[in-house]
Tab-separated table of C-alpha atoms in Angstrom:
chain	number	residue	atom	x	y	z
O	114	MET	CA	21.139	8.214	-27.857
O	115	GLY	CA	21.069	6.193	-24.510
O	116	ARG	CA	23.502	6.690	-21.414
O	117	THR	CA	26.482	4.943	-20.935
O	118	ALA	CA	28.357	3.500	-18.169
O	119	GLN	CA	31.690	1.867	-17.555
O	120	PRO	CA	31.990	-1.703	-18.560
O	121	GLU	CA	31.058	-4.630	-16.368
O	122	PRO	CA	33.613	-4.843	-14.041
O	123	ASP	CA	32.208	-7.508	-11.556
O	124	GLY	CA	33.630	-10.418	-12.413
O	125	ASP	CA	30.317	-12.253	-13.305
O	126	PRO	CA	30.876	-13.254	-17.518
O	127	ASP	CA	26.894	-13.681	-17.861
O	128	ALA	CA	25.878	-10.635	-16.254
O	129	GLN	CA	26.594	-7.990	-19.700
O	130	ALA	CA	25.198	-11.468	-21.610
O	131	LEU	CA	21.897	-11.255	-19.559
O	132	PHE	CA	22.281	-7.054	-20.184
O	133	GLN	CA	22.498	-7.774	-23.901
O	134	ARG	CA	19.616	-9.990	-23.669
O	135	LEU	CA	17.350	-7.863	-21.682
O	136	ARG	CA	17.665	-5.102	-24.597
O	137	GLN	CA	17.133	-7.583	-26.509
O	138	GLY	CA	13.293	-8.430	-24.961
O	139	ASP	CA	13.908	-12.212	-23.973
O	140	ARG	CA	11.085	-12.393	-21.232
O	141	ALA	CA	13.244	-15.512	-19.821
O	142	ALA	CA	16.218	-12.770	-19.011
O	143	ALA	CA	13.362	-10.487	-17.081
O	144	ALA	CA	13.000	-13.411	-15.408
O	145	GLU	CA	16.690	-14.748	-14.573
O	146	LEU	CA	17.075	-10.830	-13.419
O	147	HIS	CA	14.029	-11.395	-11.616
O	148	ASP	CA	15.498	-14.179	-9.725
O	149	ARG	CA	18.707	-13.443	-9.528
O	150	TYR	CA	18.264	-10.654	-7.754
O	151	ALA	CA	14.848	-10.498	-5.701
O	152	ALA	CA	15.969	-11.472	-2.335
O	153	ARG	CA	19.120	-8.408	-2.547
O	154	LEU	CA	17.074	-5.891	-3.497
O	155	TYR	CA	14.134	-6.835	-1.766
O	156	GLY	CA	16.147	-6.386	1.652
O	157	PHE	CA	18.023	-3.647	0.251
O	158	ILE	CA	14.440	-2.170	-0.322
O	159	ARG	CA	12.618	-2.904	3.280
O	160	ALA	CA	15.768	-1.664	5.558
O	161	ARG	CA	15.410	1.689	3.958
O	162	VAL	CA	11.844	1.960	4.504
O	163	ALA	CA	11.717	1.083	7.849
O	164	GLY	CA	10.845	-2.319	7.326
O	165	ASP	CA	7.154	-1.114	5.603
O	166	ARG	CA	6.260	-4.136	3.916
O	167	GLU	CA	3.418	-2.562	1.731
O	168	ALA	CA	6.068	0.352	0.961
O	169	ALA	CA	8.670	-2.363	-0.204
O	170	ALA	CA	6.493	-4.480	-2.195
O	171	ASP	CA	5.545	-1.749	-4.383
O	172	ILE	CA	8.469	-0.245	-4.604
O	173	TYR	CA	10.434	-3.592	-5.301
O	174	GLN	CA	7.778	-4.664	-7.926
O	175	GLU	CA	8.271	-0.606	-9.708
O	176	THR	CA	12.084	-0.953	-9.648
O	177	PHE	CA	12.068	-4.729	-11.212
O	178	VAL	CA	9.695	-3.374	-13.355
O	179	SER	CA	11.206	0.163	-14.330
O	180	VAL	CA	14.729	-1.467	-15.817
O	181	VAL	CA	13.471	-3.668	-17.529
O	182	LYS	CA	10.976	-1.208	-19.754
O	183	ASP	CA	13.715	1.623	-19.411
O	184	VAL	CA	17.033	-1.445	-20.896
O	185	HIS	CA	16.343	0.049	-24.206
O	186	ARG	CA	17.766	3.636	-23.333
O	187	VAL	CA	20.618	2.433	-21.462
O	188	GLU	CA	23.685	1.426	-23.927
O	189	ARG	CA	26.013	-0.294	-21.014
O	190	VAL	CA	26.247	-0.769	-17.117
O	191	GLU	CA	28.332	-1.016	-14.584
O	192	THR	CA	27.051	-4.407	-12.573
O	193	LEU	CA	23.602	-5.023	-13.322
O	194	TRP	CA	23.028	-4.898	-9.132
O	195	SER	CA	24.542	-1.036	-8.892
O	196	TRP	CA	22.016	-0.702	-12.039
O	197	LEU	CA	19.253	-2.056	-10.159
O	198	LEU	CA	20.729	-0.263	-7.246
O	199	GLY	CA	20.342	3.100	-9.060
O	200	VAL	CA	17.263	2.777	-10.208
O	201	ALA	CA	15.694	1.754	-6.394
O	202	ARG	CA	17.637	4.250	-5.168
O	203	HIS	CA	14.961	6.801	-7.362
O	204	LYS	CA	12.373	4.770	-6.534
O	205	LEU	CA	12.932	5.843	-2.945
O	206	ALA	CA	13.283	8.858	-3.364
O	207	ASP	CA	9.401	9.114	-5.170
O	208	PHE	CA	8.323	7.229	-2.176
O	209	TYR	CA	10.167	9.579	0.583
O	210	ARG	CA	8.614	12.927	-1.308
O	211	ARG	CA	5.430	11.774	-1.445
O	212	GLN	CA	5.397	10.964	2.130
O	213	VAL	CA	7.124	14.556	2.857
O	214	ARG	CA	4.051	15.823	1.358
O	215	GLU	CA	1.948	13.608	3.499
O	216	GLU	CA	3.631	14.183	6.591
O	217	ALA	CA	3.223	18.111	5.689
O	218	ALA	CA	-0.475	17.791	5.200
O	219	ARG	CA	-1.040	16.324	8.574
O	220	HIS	CA	0.843	18.913	10.114
O	221	ALA	CA	-1.099	20.963	9.114
O	222	LEU	CA	-5.051	19.904	10.957
O	223	THR	CA	-2.224	17.871	13.734
O	224	VAL	CA	-1.216	19.246	17.062
O	225	LEU	CA	2.084	17.196	17.745
O	226	GLU	CA	4.040	17.506	20.633
O	227	THR	CA	7.888	16.662	20.842
O	228	PRO	CA	8.971	14.328	23.237
O	229	GLU	CA	11.969	15.326	25.149
O	230	PRO	CA	14.804	13.526	24.192
O	231	PRO	CA	16.753	10.875	25.990
O	232	GLN	CA	20.186	12.353	27.455
O	233	ASP	CA	21.658	8.624	27.146
O	234	PHE	CA	22.043	6.591	23.901
O	235	ARG	CA	20.233	3.587	24.120
O	236	ARG	CA	21.539	0.020	23.823
O	237	VAL	CA	19.215	-1.246	20.716
O	238	GLU	CA	18.750	-5.342	20.597
O	239	SER	CA	17.691	-5.973	17.239
O	240	ARG	CA	16.566	-4.867	13.930
O	241	GLU	CA	12.852	-5.229	14.619
O	242	GLN	CA	13.520	-2.656	17.559
O	243	LEU	CA	15.456	0.013	15.392
O	244	LEU	CA	13.196	-0.659	12.259
O	245	ALA	CA	9.879	-0.234	14.385
O	246	ALA	CA	11.455	3.317	16.139
O	247	LEU	CA	12.573	4.378	12.836
O	248	ARG	CA	9.194	4.082	11.748
O	249	LYS	CA	8.249	6.634	14.386
O	250	LEU	CA	10.447	8.782	12.246
O	251	ASN	CA	8.810	11.291	10.035
O	252	PRO	CA	10.197	10.592	6.434
O	253	THR	CA	12.683	13.435	6.486
O	254	HIS	CA	14.002	11.788	9.189
O	255	GLN	CA	13.791	8.609	8.251
O	256	ARG	CA	15.758	9.317	4.968
O	257	VAL	CA	18.140	11.137	5.901
O	258	LEU	CA	19.652	8.669	8.464
O	259	CYS	CA	19.328	5.931	5.787
O	260	LEU	CA	21.467	7.716	3.250
O	261	LYS	CA	24.299	8.284	5.962
O	262	TYR	CA	24.104	5.540	7.550
O	263	LEU	CA	22.984	2.436	5.194
O	264	ASP	CA	24.397	4.306	2.076
O	265	GLY	CA	27.158	5.884	4.256
O	266	GLN	CA	26.793	9.201	1.989
O	267	THR	CA	28.526	12.176	2.657
O	268	THR	CA	26.953	15.426	4.468
O	269	ASP	CA	27.657	17.211	0.249
O	270	GLN	CA	26.220	13.983	-0.903
O	271	ILE	CA	22.515	14.396	0.971
O	272	ALA	CA	22.407	17.709	0.696
O	273	LEU	CA	22.720	17.288	-3.250
O	274	GLU	CA	20.216	14.623	-2.998
O	275	LEU	CA	18.248	16.834	-0.997
O	276	ASN	CA	18.607	19.683	-2.272
O	277	ARG	CA	19.600	21.886	0.803
O	278	THR	CA	22.924	22.826	1.932
O	279	PRO	CA	25.479	21.044	3.846
O	280	LYS	CA	24.721	23.389	6.856
O	281	ALA	CA	21.045	22.732	7.560
O	282	VAL	CA	21.637	18.674	6.535
O	283	GLU	CA	24.451	18.678	9.530
O	284	SER	CA	21.460	20.164	11.348
O	285	LEU	CA	18.826	18.019	10.028
O	286	ILE	CA	20.812	14.746	10.977
O	287	ASP	CA	21.140	16.165	14.719
O	288	ARG	CA	17.518	16.830	14.637
O	289	ALA	CA	17.240	13.025	12.841
O	290	ARG	CA	19.806	11.396	15.482
O	291	LEU	CA	17.558	12.833	18.797
O	292	ALA	CA	14.463	12.215	17.271
O	293	LEU	CA	15.412	8.299	16.928
O	294	ARG	CA	16.512	8.417	20.416
O	295	ALA	CA	13.502	9.443	22.017
O	296	ALA	CA	11.680	6.911	19.578
O	297	LEU	CA	13.644	4.161	20.948
O	298	ALA	CA	13.608	5.316	24.465
O	299	GLU	CA	9.387	5.368	24.349
O	300	ASP	CA	9.989	1.539	23.345
O	301	ALA	CA	12.356	0.701	26.056
H	161	MET	CA	32.844	6.991	15.454
H	162	ASP	CA	29.213	7.698	15.335
H	163	ASP	CA	27.356	5.297	17.750
H	164	LEU	CA	24.468	4.846	15.192
H	165	GLU	CA	26.896	3.134	12.733
H	166	GLU	CA	26.829	0.299	14.719
H	167	LEU	CA	22.906	0.069	14.885
H	168	PHE	CA	22.753	0.284	10.668
H	169	ALA	CA	24.945	-1.692	10.363
H	170	ASN	CA	22.672	-4.132	11.397
H	171	LEU	CA	20.339	-3.198	8.653
H	172	SER	CA	20.965	-4.995	5.806
H	173	TRP	CA	20.100	-8.309	5.025
H	174	ASP	CA	18.909	-10.414	2.270
H	175	GLU	CA	14.960	-11.090	2.249
H	176	VAL	CA	12.646	-13.547	-0.202
H	177	PRO	CA	9.895	-11.625	-1.344
H	178	PRO	CA	6.302	-12.739	-0.506
H	179	ALA	CA	5.114	-15.748	-3.173
H	180	ASP	CA	2.305	-13.764	-4.307
H	181	LEU	CA	4.258	-10.381	-4.742
H	182	ALA	CA	7.702	-12.452	-6.275
H	183	ARG	CA	5.228	-14.000	-8.946
H	184	GLY	CA	3.792	-10.888	-9.915
H	185	THR	CA	6.892	-9.085	-10.598
H	186	ARG	CA	8.242	-12.117	-12.641
H	187	ASN	CA	5.439	-12.318	-14.555
H	188	ALA	CA	4.687	-8.261	-15.282
H	189	MET	CA	9.177	-8.383	-15.921
H	190	LYS	CA	8.305	-10.691	-18.711
H	191	ALA	CA	5.205	-9.037	-20.362
H	192	VAL	CA	6.990	-5.856	-20.036
H	193	ALA	CA	9.774	-7.157	-21.721
H	194	ARG	CA	8.125	-8.639	-24.810
H	195	SER	CA	5.667	-5.715	-24.889
H	196	HIS	CA	8.900	-3.675	-25.594
H	197	HIS	CA	11.146	-6.211	-28.275
H	198	PRO	CA	10.313	-6.511	-31.218
H	199	GLU	CA	7.125	-5.799	-32.548
H	200	PRO	CA	3.645	-5.508	-29.902
H	201	ASP	CA	1.249	-8.161	-30.874
H	202	CYS	CA	-1.826	-6.273	-29.534
H	203	ARG	CA	-4.873	-8.954	-30.107
H	204	ALA	CA	-6.653	-6.522	-27.450
H	205	GLN	CA	-6.186	-3.055	-29.610
H	206	ARG	CA	-7.855	-5.391	-32.848
H	207	GLY	CA	-11.404	-3.566	-33.027
H	208	ARG	CA	-10.742	-1.185	-30.297
H	209	ARG	CA	-8.994	2.180	-29.480
H	210	ALA	CA	-8.724	2.040	-25.617
H	211	ILE	CA	-9.266	-0.589	-22.655
H	212	PRO	CA	-11.772	1.761	-20.964
H	213	PRO	CA	-10.737	0.085	-17.171
H	214	LEU	CA	-7.482	0.506	-17.286
H	215	ALA	CA	-6.949	3.915	-19.469
H	216	ILE	CA	-9.229	5.525	-15.863
H	217	LEU	CA	-6.271	4.444	-13.220
H	218	PRO	CA	-3.188	6.266	-12.407
H	219	ASP	CA	0.261	5.302	-12.467
H	220	MET	CA	0.098	3.901	-15.775
H	221	ILE	CA	2.698	3.741	-18.154
H	222	LEU	CA	2.782	2.960	-21.488
H	223	CYS	CA	4.507	-0.285	-22.742
H	224	GLY	CA	6.452	1.042	-25.901
H	225	PRO	CA	4.738	1.356	-29.018
H	226	CYS	CA	1.694	0.078	-27.948
H	227	PRO	CA	-1.130	2.065	-26.301
H	228	ILE	CA	-1.912	-0.177	-23.841
H	229	ARG	CA	-1.161	1.005	-20.636
H	230	LEU	CA	0.186	-1.541	-17.819
H	231	LEU	CA	-0.089	-0.900	-14.311
H	232	VAL	CA	2.538	-0.627	-12.262
H	233	LEU	CA	2.316	0.222	-8.844
H	234	SER	CA	-0.497	-2.628	-8.385
H	235	VAL	CA	0.541	-4.678	-11.855
H	236	SER	CA	0.604	-7.633	-9.840
H	237	ARG	CA	-3.407	-6.469	-9.129
H	238	ALA	CA	-3.858	-5.050	-12.821
H	239	PRO	CA	-7.109	-7.735	-13.884
H	240	ALA	CA	-6.821	-9.537	-16.747
H	241	ILE	CA	-7.796	-8.259	-20.418
H	242	ALA	CA	-9.088	-10.904	-22.686
H	243	GLY	CA	-7.141	-10.615	-25.882
H	244	CYS	CA	-4.519	-8.759	-24.201
H	245	PRO	CA	-1.266	-10.545	-24.207
H	246	TYR	CA	0.233	-8.518	-21.685
H	247	THR	CA	-2.424	-9.038	-18.339
H	248	GLU	CA	-2.715	-12.054	-19.810
H	249	ALA	CA	0.687	-13.028	-18.836
H	250	ILE	CA	0.216	-11.899	-15.504
H	251	HIS	CA	-2.791	-13.299	-14.866
H	252	PRO	CA	-2.804	-16.722	-16.810
């Protein structure tokens, strides 16, 4: 039995029709879905992998292929975009889980020096500056900052997503913020 | 207000993906769509049970009822297989 979501409320009369065509295996519909959301989805993903183009490319491709592959399991979607976002978020979560595992393996071999975080927050002038600083963070810090500041999730929501207590998430966010400030200061 | 909120507000943008990535993904989507519906038409499977070059690679998915496996993570770089409508669609 397929999953049931809400009816299409986004005012796009073509969206539900496109979804039904996808369910029927219409190749043109698959191409149309791609063309309609390619730029929006690629930007969404790039922002959440600290601008990493290679990671963004993999997740972008996995997301689009997955939605077409699994469309027959879904009976209705709220909107095509929210459907794509849901799949992309799962792929991002998988990506970060892999990153955390790899990071743990690296930590077993490396003694890290923790930089002293600056007391004052520096003004960041460009998006690239922020992305570069994010790339210096460990995957857990990257992810928690994205969940909080890009996705606007509450502490409780993040706790559910990361399988931690809300208290632990608050502490994690504090440490991630300090690490980001330190990374920004290094670039100054 | 949290002072990082303003910073992260800049991290939202639309960006056209690289052309080769977009083309490969688009072709893969079309191939996967066709592989699931309505019936697989697998010429490559006639007379042989497996496709060794793809069968040993990781990160694969099964294409519906068809035993052909399509490499998801780098589907645009998957080799074309003679007689296979899915990989041939990616590399026409």
